[in-house]
PDB file of C-alpha atoms in Angstrom:
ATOM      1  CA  UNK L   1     -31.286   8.459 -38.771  1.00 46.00           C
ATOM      2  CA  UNK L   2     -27.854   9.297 -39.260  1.00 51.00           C
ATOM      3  CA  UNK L   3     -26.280  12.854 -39.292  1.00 52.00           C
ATOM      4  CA  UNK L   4     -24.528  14.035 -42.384  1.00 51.00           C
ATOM      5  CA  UNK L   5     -20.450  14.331 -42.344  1.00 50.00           C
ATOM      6  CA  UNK L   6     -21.105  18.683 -42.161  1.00 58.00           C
ATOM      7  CA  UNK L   7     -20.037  18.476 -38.745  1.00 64.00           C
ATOM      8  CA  UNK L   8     -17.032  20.109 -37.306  1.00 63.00           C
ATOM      9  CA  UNK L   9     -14.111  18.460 -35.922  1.00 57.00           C
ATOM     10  CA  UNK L  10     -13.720  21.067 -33.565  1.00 68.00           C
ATOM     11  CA  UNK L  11     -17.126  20.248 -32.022  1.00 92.00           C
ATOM     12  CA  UNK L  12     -15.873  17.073 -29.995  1.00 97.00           C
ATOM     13  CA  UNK L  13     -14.134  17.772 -26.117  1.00 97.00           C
ATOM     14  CA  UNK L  14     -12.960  15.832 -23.481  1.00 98.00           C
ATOM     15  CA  UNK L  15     -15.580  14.953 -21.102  1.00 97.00           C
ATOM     16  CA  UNK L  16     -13.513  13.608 -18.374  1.00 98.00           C
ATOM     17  CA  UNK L  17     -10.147  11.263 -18.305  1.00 98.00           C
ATOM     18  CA  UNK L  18      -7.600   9.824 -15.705  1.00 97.00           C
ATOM     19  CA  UNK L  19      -3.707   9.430 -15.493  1.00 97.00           C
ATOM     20  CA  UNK L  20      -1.625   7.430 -13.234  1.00 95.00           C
ATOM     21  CA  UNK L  21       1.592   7.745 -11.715  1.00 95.00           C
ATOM     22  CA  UNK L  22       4.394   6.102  -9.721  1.00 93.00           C
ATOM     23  CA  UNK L  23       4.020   6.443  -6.241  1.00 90.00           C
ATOM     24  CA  UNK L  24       7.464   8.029  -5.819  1.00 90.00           C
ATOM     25  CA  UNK L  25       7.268  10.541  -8.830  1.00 91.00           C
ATOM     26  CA  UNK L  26       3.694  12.164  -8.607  1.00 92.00           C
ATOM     27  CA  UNK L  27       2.087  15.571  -9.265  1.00 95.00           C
ATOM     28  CA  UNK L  28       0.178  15.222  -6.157  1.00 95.00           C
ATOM     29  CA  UNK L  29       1.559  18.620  -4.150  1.00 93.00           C
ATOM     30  CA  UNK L  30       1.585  20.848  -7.756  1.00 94.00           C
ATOM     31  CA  UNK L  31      -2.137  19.374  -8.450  1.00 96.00           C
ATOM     32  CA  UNK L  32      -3.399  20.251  -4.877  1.00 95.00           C
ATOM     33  CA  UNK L  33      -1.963  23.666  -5.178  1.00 93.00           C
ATOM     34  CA  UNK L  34      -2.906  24.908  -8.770  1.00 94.00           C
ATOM     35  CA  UNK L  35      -6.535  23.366  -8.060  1.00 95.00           C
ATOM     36  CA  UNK L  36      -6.834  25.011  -4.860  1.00 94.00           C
ATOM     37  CA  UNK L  37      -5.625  28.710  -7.171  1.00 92.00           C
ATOM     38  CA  UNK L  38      -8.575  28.038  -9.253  1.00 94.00           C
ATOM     39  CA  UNK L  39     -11.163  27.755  -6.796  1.00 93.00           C
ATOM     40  CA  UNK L  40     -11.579  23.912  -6.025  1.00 95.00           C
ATOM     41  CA  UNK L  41     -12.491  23.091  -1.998  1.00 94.00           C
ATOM     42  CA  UNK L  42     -10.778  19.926  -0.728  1.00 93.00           C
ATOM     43  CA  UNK L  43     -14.430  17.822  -0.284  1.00 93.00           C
ATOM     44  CA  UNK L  44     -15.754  15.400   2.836  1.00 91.00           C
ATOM     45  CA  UNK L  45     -14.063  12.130   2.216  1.00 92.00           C
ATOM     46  CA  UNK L  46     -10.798  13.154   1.899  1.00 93.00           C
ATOM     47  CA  UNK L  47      -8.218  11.272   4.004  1.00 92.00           C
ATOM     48  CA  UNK L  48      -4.415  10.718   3.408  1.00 91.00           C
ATOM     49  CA  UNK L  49      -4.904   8.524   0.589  1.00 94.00           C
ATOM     50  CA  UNK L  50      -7.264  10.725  -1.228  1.00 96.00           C
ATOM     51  CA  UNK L  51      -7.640  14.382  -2.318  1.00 96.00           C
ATOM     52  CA  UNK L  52     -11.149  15.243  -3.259  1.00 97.00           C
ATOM     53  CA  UNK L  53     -11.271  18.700  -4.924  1.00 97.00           C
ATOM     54  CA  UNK L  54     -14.537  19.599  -5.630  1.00 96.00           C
ATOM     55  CA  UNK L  55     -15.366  23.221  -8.000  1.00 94.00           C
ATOM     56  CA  UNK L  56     -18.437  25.565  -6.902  1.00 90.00           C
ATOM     57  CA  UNK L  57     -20.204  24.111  -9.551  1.00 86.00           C
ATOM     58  CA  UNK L  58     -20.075  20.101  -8.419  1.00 89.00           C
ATOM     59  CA  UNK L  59     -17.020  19.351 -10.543  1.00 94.00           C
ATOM     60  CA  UNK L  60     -14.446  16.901  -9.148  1.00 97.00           C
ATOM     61  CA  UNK L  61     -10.711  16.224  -9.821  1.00 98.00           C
ATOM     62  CA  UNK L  62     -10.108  12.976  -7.004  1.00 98.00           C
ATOM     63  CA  UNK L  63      -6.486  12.229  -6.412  1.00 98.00           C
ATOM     64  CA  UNK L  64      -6.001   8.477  -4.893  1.00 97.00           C
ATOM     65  CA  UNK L  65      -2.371   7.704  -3.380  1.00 95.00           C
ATOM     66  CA  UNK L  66      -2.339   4.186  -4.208  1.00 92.00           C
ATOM     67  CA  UNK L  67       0.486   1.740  -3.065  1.00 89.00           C
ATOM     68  CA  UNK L  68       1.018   0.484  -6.480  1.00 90.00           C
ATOM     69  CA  UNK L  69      -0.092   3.750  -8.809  1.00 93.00           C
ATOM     70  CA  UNK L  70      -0.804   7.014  -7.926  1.00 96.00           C
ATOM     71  CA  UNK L  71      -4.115   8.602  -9.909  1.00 97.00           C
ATOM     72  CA  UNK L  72      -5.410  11.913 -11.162  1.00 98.00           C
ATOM     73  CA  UNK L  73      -9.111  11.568 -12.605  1.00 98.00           C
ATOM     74  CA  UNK L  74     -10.864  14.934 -13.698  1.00 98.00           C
ATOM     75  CA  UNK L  75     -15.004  14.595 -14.170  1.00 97.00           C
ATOM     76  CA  UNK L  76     -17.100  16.457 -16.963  1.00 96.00           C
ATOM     77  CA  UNK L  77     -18.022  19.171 -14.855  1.00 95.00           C
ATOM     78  CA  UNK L  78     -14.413  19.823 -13.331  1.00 97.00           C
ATOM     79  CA  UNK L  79     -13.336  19.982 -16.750  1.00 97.00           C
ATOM     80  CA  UNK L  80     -16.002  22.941 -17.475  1.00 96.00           C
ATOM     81  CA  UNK L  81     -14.856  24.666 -14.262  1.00 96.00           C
ATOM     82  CA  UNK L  82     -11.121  24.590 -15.475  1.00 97.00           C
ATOM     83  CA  UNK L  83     -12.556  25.780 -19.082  1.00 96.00           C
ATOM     84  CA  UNK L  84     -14.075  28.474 -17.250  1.00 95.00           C
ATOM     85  CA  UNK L  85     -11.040  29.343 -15.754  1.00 94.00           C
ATOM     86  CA  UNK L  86      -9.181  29.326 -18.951  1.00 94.00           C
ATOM     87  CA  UNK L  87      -6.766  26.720 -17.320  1.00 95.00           C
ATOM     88  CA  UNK L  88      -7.228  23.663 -19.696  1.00 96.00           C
ATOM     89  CA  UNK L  89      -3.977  23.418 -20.929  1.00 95.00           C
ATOM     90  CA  UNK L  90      -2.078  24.353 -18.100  1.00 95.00           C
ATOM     91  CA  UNK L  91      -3.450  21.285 -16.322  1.00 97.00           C
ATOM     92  CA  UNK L  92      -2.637  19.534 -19.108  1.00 96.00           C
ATOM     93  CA  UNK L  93       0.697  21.116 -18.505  1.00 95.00           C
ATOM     94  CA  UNK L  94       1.469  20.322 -14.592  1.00 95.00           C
ATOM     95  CA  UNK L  95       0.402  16.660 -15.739  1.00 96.00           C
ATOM     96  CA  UNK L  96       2.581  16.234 -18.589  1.00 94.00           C
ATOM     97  CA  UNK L  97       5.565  16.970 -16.188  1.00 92.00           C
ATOM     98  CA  UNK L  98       6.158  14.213 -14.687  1.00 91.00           C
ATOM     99  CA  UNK L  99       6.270  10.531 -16.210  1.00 91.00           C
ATOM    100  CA  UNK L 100       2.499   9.212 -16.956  1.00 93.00           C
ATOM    101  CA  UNK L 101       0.304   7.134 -18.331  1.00 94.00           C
ATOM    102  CA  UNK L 102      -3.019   8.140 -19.457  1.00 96.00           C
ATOM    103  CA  UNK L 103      -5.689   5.002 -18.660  1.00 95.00           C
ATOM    104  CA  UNK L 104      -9.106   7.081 -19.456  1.00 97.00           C
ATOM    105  CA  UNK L 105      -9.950   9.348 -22.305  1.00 98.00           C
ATOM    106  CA  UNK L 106     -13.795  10.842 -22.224  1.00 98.00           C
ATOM    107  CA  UNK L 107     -14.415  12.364 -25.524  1.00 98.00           C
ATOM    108  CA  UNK L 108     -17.986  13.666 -26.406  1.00 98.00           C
ATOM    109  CA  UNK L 109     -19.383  15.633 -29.622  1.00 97.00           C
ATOM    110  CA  UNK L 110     -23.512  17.118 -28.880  1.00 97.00           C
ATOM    111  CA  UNK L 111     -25.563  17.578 -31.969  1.00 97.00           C
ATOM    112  CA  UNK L 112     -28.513  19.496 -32.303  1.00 96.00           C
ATOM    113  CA  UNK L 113     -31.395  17.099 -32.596  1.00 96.00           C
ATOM    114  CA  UNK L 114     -33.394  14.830 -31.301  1.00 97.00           C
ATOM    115  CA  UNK L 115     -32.664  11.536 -29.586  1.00 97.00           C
ATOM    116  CA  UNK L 116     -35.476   9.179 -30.137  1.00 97.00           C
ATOM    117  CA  UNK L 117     -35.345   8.634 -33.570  1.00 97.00           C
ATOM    118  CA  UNK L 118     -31.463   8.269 -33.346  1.00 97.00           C
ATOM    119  CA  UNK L 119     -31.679   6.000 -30.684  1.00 97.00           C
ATOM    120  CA  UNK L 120     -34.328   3.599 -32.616  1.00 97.00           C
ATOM    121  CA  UNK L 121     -32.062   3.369 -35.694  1.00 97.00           C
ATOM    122  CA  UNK L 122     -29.047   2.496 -34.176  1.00 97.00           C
ATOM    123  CA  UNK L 123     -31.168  -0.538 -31.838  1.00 97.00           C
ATOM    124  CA  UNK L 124     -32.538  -1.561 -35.524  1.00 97.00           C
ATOM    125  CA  UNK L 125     -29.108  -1.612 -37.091  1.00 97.00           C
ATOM    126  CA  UNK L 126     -27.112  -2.920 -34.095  1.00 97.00           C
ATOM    127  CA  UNK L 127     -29.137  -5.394 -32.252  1.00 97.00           C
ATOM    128  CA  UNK L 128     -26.120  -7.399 -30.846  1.00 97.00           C
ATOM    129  CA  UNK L 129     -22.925  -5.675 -31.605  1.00 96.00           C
ATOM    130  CA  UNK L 130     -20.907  -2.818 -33.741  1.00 96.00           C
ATOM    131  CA  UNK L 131     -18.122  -2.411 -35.215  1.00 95.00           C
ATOM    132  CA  UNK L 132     -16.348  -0.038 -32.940  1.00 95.00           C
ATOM    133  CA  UNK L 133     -12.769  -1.975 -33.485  1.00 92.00           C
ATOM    134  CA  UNK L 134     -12.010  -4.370 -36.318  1.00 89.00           C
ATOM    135  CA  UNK L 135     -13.914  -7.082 -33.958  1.00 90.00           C
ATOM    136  CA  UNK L 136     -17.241  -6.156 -33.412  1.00 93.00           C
ATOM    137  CA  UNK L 137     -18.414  -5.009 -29.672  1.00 96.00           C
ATOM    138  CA  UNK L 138     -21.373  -6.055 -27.573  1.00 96.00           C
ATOM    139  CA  UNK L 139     -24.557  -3.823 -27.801  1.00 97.00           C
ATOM    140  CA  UNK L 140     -27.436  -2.844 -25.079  1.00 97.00           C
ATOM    141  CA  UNK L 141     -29.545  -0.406 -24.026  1.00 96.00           C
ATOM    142  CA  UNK L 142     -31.112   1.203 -21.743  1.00 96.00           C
ATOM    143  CA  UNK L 143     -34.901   2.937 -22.081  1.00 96.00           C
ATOM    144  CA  UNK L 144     -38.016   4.654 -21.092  1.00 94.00           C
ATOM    145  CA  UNK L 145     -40.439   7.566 -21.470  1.00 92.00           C
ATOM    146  CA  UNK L 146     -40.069  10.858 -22.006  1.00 90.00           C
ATOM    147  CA  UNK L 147     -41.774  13.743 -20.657  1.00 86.00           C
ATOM    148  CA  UNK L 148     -43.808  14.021 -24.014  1.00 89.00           C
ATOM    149  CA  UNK L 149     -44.447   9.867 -24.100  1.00 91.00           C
ATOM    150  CA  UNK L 150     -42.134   9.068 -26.654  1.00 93.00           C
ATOM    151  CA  UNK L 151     -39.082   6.378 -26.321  1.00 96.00           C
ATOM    152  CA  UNK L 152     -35.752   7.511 -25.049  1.00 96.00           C
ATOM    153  CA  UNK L 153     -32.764   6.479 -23.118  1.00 96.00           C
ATOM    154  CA  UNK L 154     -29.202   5.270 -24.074  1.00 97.00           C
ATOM    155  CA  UNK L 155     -27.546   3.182 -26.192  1.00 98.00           C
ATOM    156  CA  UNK L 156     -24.475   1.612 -25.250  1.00 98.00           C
ATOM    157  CA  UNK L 157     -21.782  -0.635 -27.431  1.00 97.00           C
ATOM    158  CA  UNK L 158     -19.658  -2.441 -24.990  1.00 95.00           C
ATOM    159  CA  UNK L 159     -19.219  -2.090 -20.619  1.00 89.00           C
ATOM    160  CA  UNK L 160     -17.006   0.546 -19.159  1.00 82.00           C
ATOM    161  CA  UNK L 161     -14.399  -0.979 -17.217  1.00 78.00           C
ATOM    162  CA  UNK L 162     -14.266  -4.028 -19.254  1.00 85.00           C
ATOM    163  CA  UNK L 163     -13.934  -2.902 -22.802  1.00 91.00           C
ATOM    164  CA  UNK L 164     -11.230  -1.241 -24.240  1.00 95.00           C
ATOM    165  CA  UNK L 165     -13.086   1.488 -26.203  1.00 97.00           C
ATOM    166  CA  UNK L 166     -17.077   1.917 -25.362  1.00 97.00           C
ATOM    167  CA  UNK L 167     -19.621   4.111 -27.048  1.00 98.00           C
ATOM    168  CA  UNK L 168     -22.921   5.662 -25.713  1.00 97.00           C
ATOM    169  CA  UNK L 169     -25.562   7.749 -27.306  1.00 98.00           C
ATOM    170  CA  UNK L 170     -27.737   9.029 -25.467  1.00 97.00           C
ATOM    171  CA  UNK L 171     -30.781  11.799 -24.852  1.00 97.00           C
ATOM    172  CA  UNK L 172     -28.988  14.851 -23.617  1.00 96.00           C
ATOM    173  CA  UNK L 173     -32.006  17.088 -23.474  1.00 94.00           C
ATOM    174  CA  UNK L 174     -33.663  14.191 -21.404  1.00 93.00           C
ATOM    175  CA  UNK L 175     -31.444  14.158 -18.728  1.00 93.00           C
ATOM    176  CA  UNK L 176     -30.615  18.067 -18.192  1.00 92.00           C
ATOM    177  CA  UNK L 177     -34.114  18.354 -17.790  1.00 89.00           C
ATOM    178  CA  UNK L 178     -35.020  15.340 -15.183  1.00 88.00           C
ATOM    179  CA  UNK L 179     -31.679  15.698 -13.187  1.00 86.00           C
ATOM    180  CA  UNK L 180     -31.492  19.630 -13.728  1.00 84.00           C
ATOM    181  CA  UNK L 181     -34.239  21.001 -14.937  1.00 86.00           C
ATOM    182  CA  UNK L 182     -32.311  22.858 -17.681  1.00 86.00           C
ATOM    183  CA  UNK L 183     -34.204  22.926 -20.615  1.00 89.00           C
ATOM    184  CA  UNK L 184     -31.616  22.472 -24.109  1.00 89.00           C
ATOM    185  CA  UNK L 185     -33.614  21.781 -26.817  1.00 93.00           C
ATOM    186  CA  UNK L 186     -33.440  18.883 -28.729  1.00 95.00           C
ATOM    187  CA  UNK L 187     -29.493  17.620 -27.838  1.00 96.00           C
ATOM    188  CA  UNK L 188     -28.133  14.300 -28.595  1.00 97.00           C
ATOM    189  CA  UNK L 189     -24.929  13.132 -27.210  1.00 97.00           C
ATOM    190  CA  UNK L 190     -22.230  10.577 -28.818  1.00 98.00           C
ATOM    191  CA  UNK L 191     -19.834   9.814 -26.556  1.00 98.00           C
ATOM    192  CA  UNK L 192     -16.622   7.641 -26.941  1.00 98.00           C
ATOM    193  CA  UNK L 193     -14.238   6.239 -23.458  1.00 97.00           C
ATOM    194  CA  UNK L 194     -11.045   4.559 -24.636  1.00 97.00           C
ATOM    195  CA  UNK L 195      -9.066   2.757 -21.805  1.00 96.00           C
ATOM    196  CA  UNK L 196      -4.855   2.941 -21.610  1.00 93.00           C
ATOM    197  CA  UNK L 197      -4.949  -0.804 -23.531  1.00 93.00           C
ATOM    198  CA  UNK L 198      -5.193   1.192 -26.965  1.00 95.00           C
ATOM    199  CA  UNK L 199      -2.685   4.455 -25.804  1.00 94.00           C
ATOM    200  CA  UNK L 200      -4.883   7.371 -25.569  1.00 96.00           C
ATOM    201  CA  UNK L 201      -2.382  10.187 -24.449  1.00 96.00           C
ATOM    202  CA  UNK L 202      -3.021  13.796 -22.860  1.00 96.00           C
ATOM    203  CA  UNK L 203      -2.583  15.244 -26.811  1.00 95.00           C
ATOM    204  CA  UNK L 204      -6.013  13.543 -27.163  1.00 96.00           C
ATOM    205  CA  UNK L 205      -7.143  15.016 -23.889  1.00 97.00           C
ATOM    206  CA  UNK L 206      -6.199  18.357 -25.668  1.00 95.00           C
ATOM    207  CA  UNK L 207      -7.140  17.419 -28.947  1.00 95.00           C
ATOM    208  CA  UNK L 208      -9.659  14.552 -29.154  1.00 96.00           C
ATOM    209  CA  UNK L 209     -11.509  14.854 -32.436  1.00 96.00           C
ATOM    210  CA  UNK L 210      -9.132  12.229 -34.339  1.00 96.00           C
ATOM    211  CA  UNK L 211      -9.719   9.824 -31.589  1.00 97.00           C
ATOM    212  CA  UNK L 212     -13.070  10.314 -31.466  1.00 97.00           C
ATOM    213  CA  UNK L 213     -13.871   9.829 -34.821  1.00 97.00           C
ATOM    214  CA  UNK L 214     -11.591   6.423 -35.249  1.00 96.00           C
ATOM    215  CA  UNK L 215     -13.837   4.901 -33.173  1.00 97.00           C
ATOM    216  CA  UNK L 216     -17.116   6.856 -34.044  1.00 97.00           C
ATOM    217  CA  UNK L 217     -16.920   6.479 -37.677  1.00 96.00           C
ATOM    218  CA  UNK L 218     -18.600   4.996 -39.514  1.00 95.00           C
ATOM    219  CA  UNK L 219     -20.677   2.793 -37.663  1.00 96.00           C
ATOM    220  CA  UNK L 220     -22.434   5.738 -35.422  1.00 97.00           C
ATOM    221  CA  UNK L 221     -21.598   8.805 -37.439  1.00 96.00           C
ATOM    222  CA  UNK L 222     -20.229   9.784 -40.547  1.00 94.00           C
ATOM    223  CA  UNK L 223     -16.615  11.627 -40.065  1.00 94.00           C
ATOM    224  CA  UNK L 224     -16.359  15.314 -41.853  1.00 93.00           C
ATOM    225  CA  UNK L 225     -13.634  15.335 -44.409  1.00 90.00           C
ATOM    226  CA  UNK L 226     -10.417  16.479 -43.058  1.00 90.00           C
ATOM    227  CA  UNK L 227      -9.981  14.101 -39.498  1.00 92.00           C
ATOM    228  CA  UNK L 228      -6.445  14.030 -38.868  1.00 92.00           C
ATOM    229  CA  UNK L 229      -5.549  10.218 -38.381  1.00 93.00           C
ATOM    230  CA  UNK L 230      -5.492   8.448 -35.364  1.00 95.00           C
ATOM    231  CA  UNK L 231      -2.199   7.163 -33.872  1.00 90.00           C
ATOM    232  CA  UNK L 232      -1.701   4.772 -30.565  1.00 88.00           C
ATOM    233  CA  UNK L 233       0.428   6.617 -28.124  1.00 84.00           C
ATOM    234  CA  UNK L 234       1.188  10.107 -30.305  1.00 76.00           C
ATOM    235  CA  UNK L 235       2.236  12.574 -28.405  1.00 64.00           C
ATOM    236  CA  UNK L 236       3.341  16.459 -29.133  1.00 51.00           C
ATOM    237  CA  UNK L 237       0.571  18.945 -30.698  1.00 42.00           C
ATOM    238  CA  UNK L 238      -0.188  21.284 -28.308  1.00 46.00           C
ATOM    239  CA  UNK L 239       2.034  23.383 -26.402  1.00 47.00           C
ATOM    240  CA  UNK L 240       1.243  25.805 -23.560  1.00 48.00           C
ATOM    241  CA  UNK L 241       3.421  28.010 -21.133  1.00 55.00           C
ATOM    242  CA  UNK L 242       2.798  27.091 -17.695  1.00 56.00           C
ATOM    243  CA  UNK L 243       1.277  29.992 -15.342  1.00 59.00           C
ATOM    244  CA  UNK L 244       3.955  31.284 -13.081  1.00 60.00           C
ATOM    245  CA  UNK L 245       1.398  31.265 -10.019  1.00 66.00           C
ATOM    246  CA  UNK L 246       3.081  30.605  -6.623  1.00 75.00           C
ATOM    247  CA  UNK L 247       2.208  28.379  -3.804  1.00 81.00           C
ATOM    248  CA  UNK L 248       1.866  31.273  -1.805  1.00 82.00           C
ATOM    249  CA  UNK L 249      -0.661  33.042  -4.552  1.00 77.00           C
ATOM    250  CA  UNK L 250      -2.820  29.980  -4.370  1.00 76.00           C
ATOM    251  CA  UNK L 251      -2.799  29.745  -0.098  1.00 79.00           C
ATOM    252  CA  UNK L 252      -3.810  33.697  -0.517  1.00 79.00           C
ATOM    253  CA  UNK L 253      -6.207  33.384  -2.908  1.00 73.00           C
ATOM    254  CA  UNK L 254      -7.777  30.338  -0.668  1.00 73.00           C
ATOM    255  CA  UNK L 255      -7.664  32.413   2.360  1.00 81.00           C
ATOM    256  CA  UNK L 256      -9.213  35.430   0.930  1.00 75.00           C
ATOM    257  CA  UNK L 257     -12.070  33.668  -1.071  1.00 66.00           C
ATOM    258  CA  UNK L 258     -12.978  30.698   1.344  1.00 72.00           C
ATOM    259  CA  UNK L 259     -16.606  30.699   2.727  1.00 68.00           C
ATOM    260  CA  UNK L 260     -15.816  28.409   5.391  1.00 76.00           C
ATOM    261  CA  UNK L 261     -13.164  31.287   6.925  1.00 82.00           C
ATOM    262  CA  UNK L 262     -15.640  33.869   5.849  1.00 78.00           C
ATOM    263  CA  UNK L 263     -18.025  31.369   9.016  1.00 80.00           C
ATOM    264  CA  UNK L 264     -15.662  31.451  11.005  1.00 86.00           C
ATOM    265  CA  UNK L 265     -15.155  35.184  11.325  1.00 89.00           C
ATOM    266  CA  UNK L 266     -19.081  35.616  11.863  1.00 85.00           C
ATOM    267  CA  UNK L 267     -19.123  32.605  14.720  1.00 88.00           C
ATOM    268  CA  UNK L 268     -15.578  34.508  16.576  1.00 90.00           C
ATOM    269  CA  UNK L 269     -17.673  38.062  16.172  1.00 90.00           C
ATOM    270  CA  UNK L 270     -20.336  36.312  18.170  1.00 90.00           C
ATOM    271  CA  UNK L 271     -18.238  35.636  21.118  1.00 90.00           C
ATOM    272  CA  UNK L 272     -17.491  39.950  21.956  1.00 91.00           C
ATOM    273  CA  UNK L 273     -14.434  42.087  21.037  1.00 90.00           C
ATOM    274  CA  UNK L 274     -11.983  39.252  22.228  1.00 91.00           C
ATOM    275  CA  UNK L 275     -13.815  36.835  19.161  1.00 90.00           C
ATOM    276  CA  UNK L 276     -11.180  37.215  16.655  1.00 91.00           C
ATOM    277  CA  UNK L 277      -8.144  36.902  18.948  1.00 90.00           C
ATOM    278  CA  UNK L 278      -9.355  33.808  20.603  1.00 91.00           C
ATOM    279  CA  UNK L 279      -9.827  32.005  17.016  1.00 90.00           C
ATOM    280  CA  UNK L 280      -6.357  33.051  15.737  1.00 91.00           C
ATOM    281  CA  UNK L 281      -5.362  31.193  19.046  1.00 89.00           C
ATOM    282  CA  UNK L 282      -7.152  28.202  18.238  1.00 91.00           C
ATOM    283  CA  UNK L 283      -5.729  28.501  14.579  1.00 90.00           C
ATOM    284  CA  UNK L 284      -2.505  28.566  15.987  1.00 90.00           C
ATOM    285  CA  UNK L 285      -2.718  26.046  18.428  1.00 88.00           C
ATOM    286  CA  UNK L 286      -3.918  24.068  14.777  1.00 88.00           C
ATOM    287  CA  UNK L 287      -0.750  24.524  13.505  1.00 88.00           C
ATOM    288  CA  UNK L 288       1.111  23.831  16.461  1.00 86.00           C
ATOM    289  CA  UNK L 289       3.173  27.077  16.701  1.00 87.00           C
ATOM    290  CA  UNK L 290       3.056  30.159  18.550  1.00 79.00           C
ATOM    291  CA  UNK L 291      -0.166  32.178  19.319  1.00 69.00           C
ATOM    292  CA  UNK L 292      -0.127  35.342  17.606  1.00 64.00           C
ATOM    293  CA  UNK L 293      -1.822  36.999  21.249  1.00 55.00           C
ATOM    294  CA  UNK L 294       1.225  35.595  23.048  1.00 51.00           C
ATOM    295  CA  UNK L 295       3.829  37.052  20.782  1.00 43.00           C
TER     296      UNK L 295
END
């Protein structure tokens, strides 16, 4: 089963990617503040090495301070929070900024029907390996029963972390449902990672159909006419001006929207009419300067 070419090129998004830096020329301080302005909490596990931001909704954009590289990786979900937010392309922006290399690209396209019978086709037409590249690439799978007994699971051509482009297809509506319980109706997903080897850059973060479909097509699906070409290390394309947000608007907005301060008020209300005043002296005493009682 193969879907016809009368899909949209503007149907495919970026499902997560990563970008590294040099340790002394990273966004690290601009990231931390224009996350923290769009309501991401700094998560458990964080330590000096590594900012975990993690959205209201489970999404994560990790920051590791490595000694060699410095890295920015931004998950699925954190990528629908910042969508949600209407901030897309001013991350995109803040990254672009400073000298980068982009090492993961993500890009995913969901069509409206059912996985099983896709799935079985490509494991009878693929056995061993497709022709992602112009040398063909491992195959495998992975499988087991649905809800309604019938065969589903994922098939995958080539390992992430050791090949330089991999493909999965896979039963969306399956998983929603067991890990979720979000019911989709029939939803398969293709999904294409290409590693830094092949020089993905942040214009296919922004605009990843023609990536997408130089690996995709033909072997999984059939590209719609009118695919822009696909061209190792492009750049340019998209342009977008940079909010003017301060870091002062993004420590107010944190401060007036934080449930953990929100706690804290409740707890110091607990403790009488002197509550409040005694945990703006431990706040200060925090930040090692002058209570605000003592002044």
């Amino acid at each position: 089963m193969r879907p016809d070419n009368s899909i949209s090129s503007s149907a495919v998004f970026c499902d997560g990617f990563a970008v590294t830096y040099s340790p002394d020329d990273s966004p690290r301080d601009d990231l931390a503040a224009f996350v923290q302005s769009i309501g991401f909490d700094l998560a458990k596990g964080s330590g000096p090495d590594l900012d975990l931001w993690r959205g209201p909704s489970g999404g994560l954009v990790r920051f590791d301070a490595g000694a060699r590289h410095h890295r920015v990786a931004v998950s699925g979900k954190g990528l629908a929070h910042i969508r949600g937010w209407q901030s897309f392309h001013a991350l995109l922006t803040l990254l672009s900024e400073t000298n980068h290399r982009v090492t993961l690209i993500d890009a995913a396209l969901d069509l409206p029907i059912d996985a099983p019978p896709v799935l079985a086709a490509l494991r009878k037409r693929f056995p061993s390996s497709a022709p992602l590249t112009r040398k063909s690439i491992e195959t495998w799978w992975l499988m087991g029963s649905r809800e309604d007994g019938q065969e589903t699971g994922t098939f995958y051509v080539g390992k992430r972390g050791k090949s330089k482009v991999q493909a999965r297809v896979y039963d969306k509506q399956h998983e929603l449902l067991k890990e979720q319980r979000i019911e989709t109706g029939p939803t398969t997903r293709y999904e294409i990672s290409v590693r830094g080897k092949l020089g993905p850059t942040l214009r296919d973060v922004a605009l990843p159909a023609s990536m997408f479909w130089h690996f995709a097509s033909p072997a999984l699906l059939q590209a719609p006419s009118g695919v822009e070409p696909w061209e190792s290390g492009r750049g340019g394309g998209w342009t977008h001006e940079r909010r003017s947000g301060t870091p002062w608007e993004a420590l107010k907005l944190r401060i007036d929207s934080s449930p953990d301060l929100g706690a804290l008020i409740q707890l110091a209300d607990t403790l009488g009419a002197s509550g409040r005043e005694e945990m703006l002296r431990l706040i200060a005493r925090r930040l090692g300067i002058a209570s605000p009682a003592s002044v």
